[in-house]
Amino acid sequence: MRNLKNDISNGLFQRSLQVAPGGVHSPVRAFKSVGGSPLFFERGEGAYLFSVEGQRFIDFCQSFGPNILGHRDPDVEKVLRETVELGWCFGACEPYSLELAEFIHLHLPWVERIRFVCSGTEAVMSALRVARAATNRTAILKFDGCYHGHADSMLVKAGSGLAGRASSDSAGVPDFVAAHTFVCPLDDDEALERIFKTSGKEIAAVIIEPMPANYGLLLQRPEFVQNVFDLAHANGALVILDEVISGFRVAFGGMAERLGVTPDLVTYGKILGGGLAVGAYAGRADLLNLVAPAGSVYQAGTLSANPLAMRTGLATLRKLRGDGIYDLLEERTNRFVLQLKEVLSPAGFDAINLGSVFWIHPKAKKPVRNLTDLAANLNVQYAKLFHQLLEKGVYLAPSGYEVGFVSLAHSDAVLEDALEKIKEAVSEIV
Ligand SMILES: *Cc1c(COP(=O)(O)O)cnc(C)c1O
């Protein structure tokens, strides 16, 4: 077989520890969930990542979602190179963000207005501010098992008691901030109804990942999402769909399109920038027009809508509008996951997918829809599989709570090769 080489990576990580907290600039990258020292990659190409040791890996992490076309898509690369020659940061009006905004506005009816920012976190933080301004209310309702980036009010966990008041889930987030967020379990209509009954008139907005994909893939019943809309609107609260991961991924219009629902506000990121730093919040014109300079909700950004990111994003989205792209991605992933389930079964794992998002998880007796359904030792089991797959040249996200992504660059041949390698890996861990 092969032997994983990581001597250069290990040296780089030791140096990183001297300059960055935990050696990384985003926690999961440190491999803490799976153990060991992280690999360093120097190059990406299509479905592959190449380590600094020169070994090739089939990449199912794809930068945690942005690379729906794979690494270095030639059409996107061409636009990127052309744009470099125009300069890449003006801090002034330019036509490129206009073109991207018009393109999204044209194709997504719920995007009446849009504001570009630089990350999903920033998009969420801003959407919450708009919701509070619009409703003149303070509280936000979120779901346990949904991730919305690292704005203070979102770094909370379910508190004790049935009322749903949250407590802080990160040092540095004061309890008085957490106290303005309510937390409800996913897939629990009763708990949702109870929170609205006791506190509905305090809630400015409900924020939900319509396809929760940051604590595994916790696919919701469409009726539950509909109930969120119904209860929120009946109580004068807004609905914010956080489509940072699902937007432009499971359909061009994300889960809003798949479910046929119309969010008041929506957040995007990841694919939107085609691999560069872009987020956006969007939605009803009356809500977005509350934002400065049209209105009195302040939000600004030195690097917002920089030409390089705007044109990379537009090139990516244009390609995704091509004929049958989403059907192709979905059919390919459906076939892949069907075989993956079989291949993983002897190791006690199962796999599910929605469109080109898939999740490998320990076998469960019923569909995994909320945090209490999750296996307690999930990462212990996952770590073994993860490391054995690295040996075979397959790179999954370094945590069992992260989902996998199939990109357009994952051809049938690449996926067959991956299945062979996964089969070998499984045979060595059972
Ligand atoms: C990734 C993600 C975020 C955070 O986006 P960043 O760009 O990492 O700040 C927010 N919400 C969801 C649903 C995400 O998947």
Coordinates of N, CA, C and O in Angstrom, one line a residue, residues 155-291:
L155 N -22.8 31.9 20.1 CA -22.0 30.9 20.8 C -22.6 30.6 22.1 O -22.1 30.9 23.2
V156 N -23.8 29.9 22.0 CA -24.6 29.6 23.2 C -25.0 28.1 23.1 O -25.0 27.5 22.1
K157 N -25.4 27.6 24.3 CA -25.9 26.3 24.3 C -27.2 26.3 25.2 O -27.5 27.3 25.9
A158 N -27.9 25.2 25.1 CA -29.2 25.1 25.8 C -28.9 25.3 27.3 O -28.0 24.7 27.8
G159 N -29.6 26.2 28.0 CA -29.5 26.3 29.4 C -30.3 25.3 30.1 O -30.9 24.4 29.5
S160 N -30.3 25.4 31.4 CA -31.2 24.4 32.2 C -32.6 24.9 32.1 O -32.9 26.1 31.9
G161 N -33.6 24.1 32.3 CA -35.0 24.5 32.4 C -35.6 24.4 31.0 O -34.9 24.4 30.0
L162 N -36.9 24.5 31.0 CA -37.7 24.3 29.8 C -37.9 25.6 29.0 O -38.2 25.5 27.8
A163 N -37.6 26.7 29.6 CA -37.9 28.0 29.0 C -37.0 28.2 27.8 O -37.3 29.1 26.9
G164 N -35.9 27.5 27.6 CA -35.1 27.6 26.4 C -34.1 28.7 26.5 O -33.4 29.0 25.5
R165 N -33.9 29.4 27.6 CA -32.9 30.4 27.7 C -31.5 29.8 27.6 O -31.2 28.8 28.3
A166 N -30.6 30.4 26.9 CA -29.3 29.8 26.6 C -28.3 30.3 27.6 O -28.5 31.3 28.3
S167 N -27.2 29.5 27.7 CA -26.0 30.0 28.5 C -24.8 30.0 27.5 O -24.9 29.4 26.5
S168 N -23.8 30.7 28.0 CA -22.7 30.9 27.1 C -22.0 29.6 26.8 O -21.8 28.7 27.6
D169 N -21.5 29.4 25.6 CA -20.8 28.2 25.2 C -19.3 28.5 24.8 O -18.7 27.6 24.2
S170 N -18.9 29.7 25.1 CA -17.5 30.0 24.9 C -17.0 31.0 26.0 O -17.8 31.9 26.3
A171 N -15.8 30.8 26.4 CA -15.2 31.8 27.3 C -15.2 33.1 26.6 O -15.1 33.1 25.3
G172 N -15.5 34.2 27.3 CA -15.5 35.5 26.6 C -16.8 35.9 26.1 O -17.0 37.1 25.7
V173 N -17.8 35.0 26.2 CA -19.2 35.4 25.8 C -19.9 35.6 27.2 O -20.1 34.5 27.8
P174 N -20.3 36.8 27.6 CA -20.9 37.0 28.9 C -22.3 36.3 28.9 O -23.0 36.3 27.9
D175 N -22.7 35.8 30.1 CA -24.0 35.3 30.2 C -25.1 36.3 29.9 O -26.2 35.9 29.4
F176 N -24.9 37.6 30.1 CA -25.9 38.5 29.8 C -26.2 38.6 28.3 O -27.2 39.0 27.8
V177 N -25.1 38.3 27.5 CA -25.3 38.3 26.1 C -26.1 37.0 25.7 O -27.1 37.0 24.9
A178 N -25.6 35.9 26.2 CA -26.2 34.6 25.9 C -27.7 34.6 26.3 O -28.5 33.9 25.7
A179 N -28.1 35.3 27.4 CA -29.4 35.3 27.9 C -30.4 35.8 26.9 O -31.6 35.6 27.1
H180 N -30.0 36.5 25.9 CA -30.9 37.1 24.9 C -31.1 36.1 23.7 O -31.8 36.4 22.7
T181 N -30.5 34.9 23.8 CA -30.8 33.9 22.8 C -31.5 32.8 23.5 O -31.2 32.3 24.6
F182 N -32.6 32.3 22.8 CA -33.3 31.1 23.2 C -32.7 29.9 22.4 O -32.4 30.1 21.2
V183 N -32.6 28.8 23.0 CA -32.2 27.6 22.2 C -33.2 26.5 22.3 O -33.7 26.2 23.4
C184 N -33.5 26.0 21.1 CA -34.5 24.9 21.0 C -33.9 23.7 20.3 O -33.0 23.9 19.5
P185 N -34.2 22.5 20.8 CA -33.7 21.3 20.0 C -34.2 21.3 18.6 O -35.4 21.7 18.4
L186 N -33.5 20.7 17.7 CA -34.0 20.5 16.3 C -35.1 19.4 16.4 O -35.1 18.6 17.3
D187 N -35.9 19.4 15.4 CA -36.9 18.3 15.2 C -37.9 18.2 16.4 O -38.4 17.1 16.7
D188 N -38.0 19.2 17.2 CA -38.9 19.1 18.4 C -40.0 20.2 18.3 O -39.8 21.3 18.9
D189 N -41.1 19.9 17.7 CA -42.2 20.9 17.6 C -42.7 21.3 18.9 O -43.1 22.5 19.1
E190 N -42.8 20.4 19.9 CA -43.4 20.7 21.2 C -42.5 21.8 21.9 O -43.1 22.8 22.4
A191 N -41.2 21.6 21.9 CA -40.3 22.6 22.5 C -40.4 23.9 21.8 O -40.5 25.0 22.5
L192 N -40.5 23.9 20.5 CA -40.6 25.1 19.7 C -41.9 25.9 20.1 O -41.9 27.1 20.4
E193 N -43.0 25.1 20.2 CA -44.3 25.7 20.5 C -44.2 26.3 21.9 O -44.8 27.4 22.2
R194 N -43.6 25.6 22.8 CA -43.5 26.0 24.2 C -42.7 27.4 24.3 O -43.2 28.3 25.0
I195 N -41.6 27.5 23.6 CA -40.8 28.7 23.7 C -41.6 29.9 23.1 O -41.6 30.9 23.7
F196 N -42.3 29.6 22.0 CA -43.1 30.7 21.4 C -44.3 31.1 22.4 O -44.6 32.3 22.5
K197 N -44.8 30.1 23.1 CA -46.0 30.4 23.9 C -45.5 31.3 25.1 O -46.2 32.2 25.4
T198 N -44.3 30.9 25.7 CA -43.9 31.7 26.9 C -43.2 33.0 26.5 O -43.3 34.0 27.2
S199 N -42.5 33.0 25.4 CA -41.6 34.2 25.1 C -41.7 34.7 23.7 O -40.9 35.5 23.2
G200 N -42.7 34.3 22.9 CA -42.9 34.6 21.5 C -42.8 36.1 21.2 O -42.2 36.5 20.2
K201 N -43.3 36.9 22.1 CA -43.4 38.4 21.8 C -42.0 39.1 22.0 O -41.9 40.2 21.7
E202 N -41.1 38.3 22.6 CA -39.7 38.9 22.8 C -38.8 38.6 21.6 O -37.7 39.2 21.5
I203 N -39.2 37.7 20.8 CA -38.3 37.1 19.8 C -38.3 38.0 18.5 O -39.3 38.1 17.8
A204 N -37.1 38.5 18.2 CA -37.0 39.3 16.9 C -36.9 38.4 15.7 O -37.6 38.7 14.7
A205 N -36.2 37.3 15.9 CA -36.0 36.4 14.7 C -35.7 35.0 15.2 O -35.1 34.8 16.2
V206 N -36.1 34.1 14.3 CA -35.6 32.7 14.5 C -34.6 32.5 13.4 O -34.8 32.8 12.2
I207 N -33.4 32.0 13.8 CA -32.4 31.7 12.8 C -32.2 30.1 12.7 O -32.2 29.5 13.8
I208 N -32.2 29.6 11.5 CA -32.1 28.1 11.4 C -31.3 27.8 10.1 O -31.4 28.5 9.1
E209 N -30.4 26.8 10.2 CA -29.8 26.2 9.1 C -30.9 25.3 8.5 O -31.2 24.2 9.2
P210 N -31.5 25.6 7.4 CA -32.6 24.7 6.9 C -32.1 23.3 6.5 O -32.8 22.4 6.5
M211 N -30.7 23.2 6.3 CA -30.1 21.9 6.2 C -28.9 21.9 7.2 O -27.8 22.3 6.9
P212 N -29.2 21.6 8.5 CA -28.1 21.6 9.5 C -27.0 20.7 9.1 O -27.2 19.5 9.0
A213 N -25.8 21.3 8.9 CA -24.7 20.5 8.4 C -23.4 20.8 9.1 O -22.3 20.6 8.5
N214 N -23.5 21.2 10.3 CA -22.3 21.6 11.1 C -22.1 20.7 12.3 O -21.1 20.9 13.0
Y215 N -23.1 19.9 12.6 CA -22.9 18.9 13.7 C -23.4 17.6 13.1 O -24.3 16.9 13.5
G216 N -22.7 17.2 12.0 CA -23.2 16.1 11.2 C -24.2 16.7 10.3 O -24.5 17.9 10.3
L217 N -24.9 15.8 9.5 CA -25.9 16.3 8.6 C -27.3 15.9 9.3 O -27.7 14.7 9.2
L218 N -27.9 16.9 9.9 CA -29.1 16.6 10.7 C -30.4 17.0 9.8 O -31.0 18.0 10.1
L219 N -30.7 16.1 8.9 CA -31.8 16.5 8.0 C -33.1 16.6 8.7 O -33.5 15.8 9.4
Q220 N -33.7 17.8 8.5 CA -35.0 18.1 9.2 C -36.2 17.6 8.3 O -36.1 17.7 7.1
R221 N -37.3 17.3 9.0 CA -38.5 17.1 8.3 C -39.0 18.5 7.8 O -39.0 19.5 8.5
P222 N -39.4 18.5 6.5 CA -39.9 19.8 5.9 C -41.0 20.4 6.8 O -41.1 21.6 6.9
E223 N -41.8 19.6 7.4 CA -42.9 20.1 8.3 C -42.3 20.9 9.5 O -43.0 21.8 10.0
F224 N -41.2 20.4 10.0 CA -40.6 21.1 11.1 C -40.2 22.5 10.7 O -40.5 23.5 11.4
V225 N -39.5 22.6 9.5 CA -39.1 23.9 9.0 C -40.3 24.8 8.8 O -40.3 26.0 9.1
Q226 N -41.4 24.2 8.2 CA -42.6 25.0 8.0 C -43.2 25.5 9.3 O -43.6 26.6 9.4
N227 N -43.1 24.7 10.3 CA -43.6 25.1 11.6 C -42.8 26.3 12.2 O -43.4 27.1 12.8
V228 N -41.5 26.3 11.9 CA -40.7 27.4 12.4 C -41.2 28.7 11.7 O -41.4 29.7 12.4
F229 N -41.5 28.6 10.4 CA -42.0 29.8 9.7 C -43.4 30.2 10.3 O -43.6 31.4 10.6
D230 N -44.2 29.2 10.4 CA -45.6 29.5 10.9 C -45.6 30.2 12.3 O -46.3 31.2 12.5
L231 N -44.9 29.6 13.2 CA -44.9 30.1 14.6 C -44.2 31.4 14.6 O -44.6 32.3 15.3
A232 N -43.1 31.6 13.9 CA -42.4 32.9 13.9 C -43.3 34.0 13.4 O -43.5 35.0 14.1
H233 N -43.9 33.8 12.3 CA -44.7 34.8 11.7 C -46.0 35.1 12.5 O -46.4 36.2 12.7
A234 N -46.5 34.0 13.1 CA -47.7 34.2 13.9 C -47.4 35.1 15.2 O -48.2 35.8 15.7
N235 N -46.1 35.1 15.6 CA -45.7 35.8 16.7 C -44.9 37.1 16.4 O -44.3 37.7 17.3
G236 N -45.0 37.5 15.2 CA -44.3 38.8 14.8 C -42.8 38.7 14.7 O -42.1 39.7 14.7
A237 N -42.3 37.5 14.6 CA -40.8 37.3 14.5 C -40.4 37.1 13.0 O -41.3 36.6 12.3
L238 N -39.2 37.4 12.7 CA -38.7 37.1 11.3 C -38.0 35.8 11.3 O -37.6 35.2 12.3
V239 N -37.9 35.2 10.1 CA -37.2 34.0 9.9 C -35.9 34.3 9.0 O -36.0 34.8 7.9
I240 N -34.8 33.9 9.6 CA -33.5 34.0 8.9 C -33.1 32.7 8.6 O -32.8 31.8 9.4
L241 N -33.0 32.4 7.3 CA -32.4 31.1 6.9 C -30.9 31.3 6.7 O -30.5 32.1 6.0
D242 N -30.2 30.5 7.5 CA -28.7 30.5 7.3 C -28.3 29.5 6.3 O -28.3 28.3 6.5
E243 N -28.1 30.0 5.1 CA -27.8 29.1 3.9 C -26.3 29.2 3.6 O -25.9 29.1 2.4
V244 N -25.5 29.5 4.5 CA -24.1 29.7 4.3 C -23.5 28.4 3.7 O -22.7 28.5 2.8
I245 N -24.0 27.3 4.2 CA -23.4 26.0 3.6 C -24.3 25.4 2.5 O -23.9 24.8 1.6
S246 N -25.6 25.6 2.7 CA -26.6 25.0 1.7 C -26.9 25.8 0.5 O -27.3 25.3 -0.5
G247 N -26.6 27.1 0.6 CA -26.9 28.0 -0.5 C -26.0 27.7 -1.7 O -24.8 27.5 -1.5
F248 N -26.5 27.7 -2.9 CA -25.8 27.4 -4.1 C -25.2 26.0 -4.1 O -24.4 25.6 -4.9
R249 N -25.5 25.2 -3.1 CA -24.9 23.8 -2.9 C -26.0 22.7 -3.2 O -25.7 21.9 -4.0
V250 N -27.1 22.7 -2.5 CA -28.1 21.7 -2.7 C -29.1 22.0 -3.8 O -29.9 21.2 -4.2
A251 N -29.0 23.2 -4.3 CA -29.8 23.8 -5.4 C -29.2 25.1 -5.6 O -28.6 25.6 -4.6
F252 N -29.4 25.8 -6.7 CA -28.9 27.2 -6.8 C -29.5 28.0 -5.7 O -28.8 28.7 -5.0
G253 N -30.8 27.8 -5.5 CA -31.5 28.6 -4.5 C -31.5 27.9 -3.1 O -32.3 28.2 -2.3
G254 N -30.6 27.0 -2.9 CA -30.4 26.3 -1.6 C -31.6 25.6 -1.1 O -32.4 25.1 -1.9
M255 N -31.8 25.6 0.2 CA -32.9 24.9 0.8 C -34.2 25.7 0.6 O -35.3 25.1 0.5
A256 N -34.1 27.0 0.5 CA -35.3 27.8 0.2 C -36.0 27.3 -1.0 O -37.2 27.1 -1.1
E257 N -35.2 27.1 -2.1 CA -35.7 26.5 -3.3 C -36.2 25.1 -3.1 O -37.3 24.8 -3.6
R258 N -35.5 24.3 -2.5 CA -35.9 22.9 -2.3 C -37.2 22.7 -1.5 O -38.0 21.9 -1.7
L259 N -37.3 23.6 -0.5 CA -38.5 23.5 0.4 C -39.6 24.4 -0.1 O -40.7 24.3 0.5
G260 N -39.3 25.3 -1.0 CA -40.4 26.2 -1.5 C -40.8 27.2 -0.4 O -42.0 27.4 -0.2
V261 N -39.8 27.7 0.4 CA -40.1 28.6 1.4 C -39.5 30.0 1.1 O -38.5 30.0 0.4
T262 N -40.0 31.0 1.7 CA -39.5 32.4 1.4 C -39.0 33.0 2.7 O -39.8 33.4 3.6
P263 N -37.6 33.1 2.9 CA -37.1 33.6 4.1 C -37.3 35.2 4.1 O -37.4 35.8 3.1
D264 N -37.4 35.7 5.3 CA -37.4 37.2 5.4 C -36.0 37.7 5.2 O -35.8 38.7 4.5
L265 N -35.1 37.0 5.8 CA -33.6 37.3 5.6 C -32.9 36.0 5.4 O -33.3 34.9 5.8
V266 N -31.8 36.1 4.6 CA -31.1 34.9 4.3 C -29.6 35.2 4.3 O -29.2 36.4 4.0
T267 N -28.8 34.3 4.8 CA -27.3 34.6 4.8 C -26.6 33.5 3.9 O -27.0 32.4 3.8
Y268 N -25.6 34.0 3.1 CA -24.8 33.2 2.3 C -23.3 33.4 2.6 O -22.9 34.3 3.2
G269 N -22.5 32.5 2.1 CA -21.1 32.5 2.2 C -20.5 31.4 1.4 O -21.0 31.0 0.4
K270 N -19.4 30.8 1.9 CA -18.8 29.6 1.3 C -18.8 29.7 -0.3 O -18.0 30.4 -0.9
I271 N -19.7 29.0 -1.0 CA -19.7 28.9 -2.4 C -19.8 30.3 -3.1 O -19.2 30.6 -4.1
L272 N -20.5 31.2 -2.4 CA -20.8 32.5 -3.0 C -19.5 33.2 -3.4 O -19.5 34.0 -4.4
G273 N -18.4 33.0 -2.7 CA -17.1 33.6 -3.1 C -16.2 32.8 -4.0 O -15.1 33.1 -4.3
G274 N -16.7 31.6 -4.3 CA -15.9 30.6 -5.1 C -14.6 30.3 -4.5 O -13.6 30.0 -5.3
G275 N -14.4 30.5 -3.2 CA -13.1 30.2 -2.6 C -12.4 31.4 -2.1 O -11.4 31.4 -1.4
L276 N -13.0 32.6 -2.4 CA -12.4 33.8 -1.8 C -13.4 34.3 -0.7 O -14.5 33.7 -0.5
A277 N -12.9 35.2 0.1 CA -13.7 35.6 1.3 C -14.9 36.5 1.0 O -14.8 37.7 0.9
V278 N -16.1 35.8 0.9 CA -17.3 36.6 0.7 C -18.4 36.0 1.5 O -18.6 34.7 1.6
G279 N -19.2 36.8 2.1 CA -20.5 36.4 2.7 C -21.5 37.5 2.2 O -21.1 38.5 1.6
A280 N -22.8 37.2 2.5 CA -23.8 38.2 2.2 C -25.0 38.0 3.0 O -25.3 36.8 3.5
Y281 N -25.7 39.1 3.3 CA -27.0 38.9 3.9 C -28.0 39.6 3.0 O -27.6 40.6 2.3
A282 N -29.2 39.0 2.8 CA -30.1 39.5 1.8 C -31.5 39.2 2.2 O -31.7 38.6 3.3
G283 N -32.5 39.7 1.4 CA -33.8 39.4 1.8 C -34.8 40.5 1.3 O -34.5 41.2 0.4
R284 N -35.8 40.7 2.1 CA -36.9 41.7 1.8 C -36.3 43.1 1.7 O -35.5 43.5 2.6
A285 N -36.7 43.8 0.7 CA -36.2 45.2 0.5 C -36.5 46.1 1.7 O -35.6 46.8 2.1
D286 N -37.7 45.9 2.3 CA -38.0 46.8 3.5 C -37.0 46.6 4.6 O -36.7 47.5 5.4
L287 N -36.5 45.3 4.8 CA -35.6 45.0 5.8 C -34.2 45.5 5.5 O -33.5 46.1 6.3
L288 N -33.7 45.1 4.3 CA -32.4 45.5 3.9 C -32.2 47.0 3.8 O -31.1 47.6 4.0
N289 N -33.3 47.7 3.5 CA -33.2 49.2 3.4 C -33.1 49.9 4.8 O -33.0 51.1 4.8
L290 N -33.1 49.0 5.8 CA -32.8 49.6 7.1 C -31.3 49.8 7.3 O -30.9 50.4 8.3
V291 N -30.5 49.2 6.4 CA -29.1 49.2 6.6 C -28.5 50.5 6.0 O -28.9 51.0 5.0

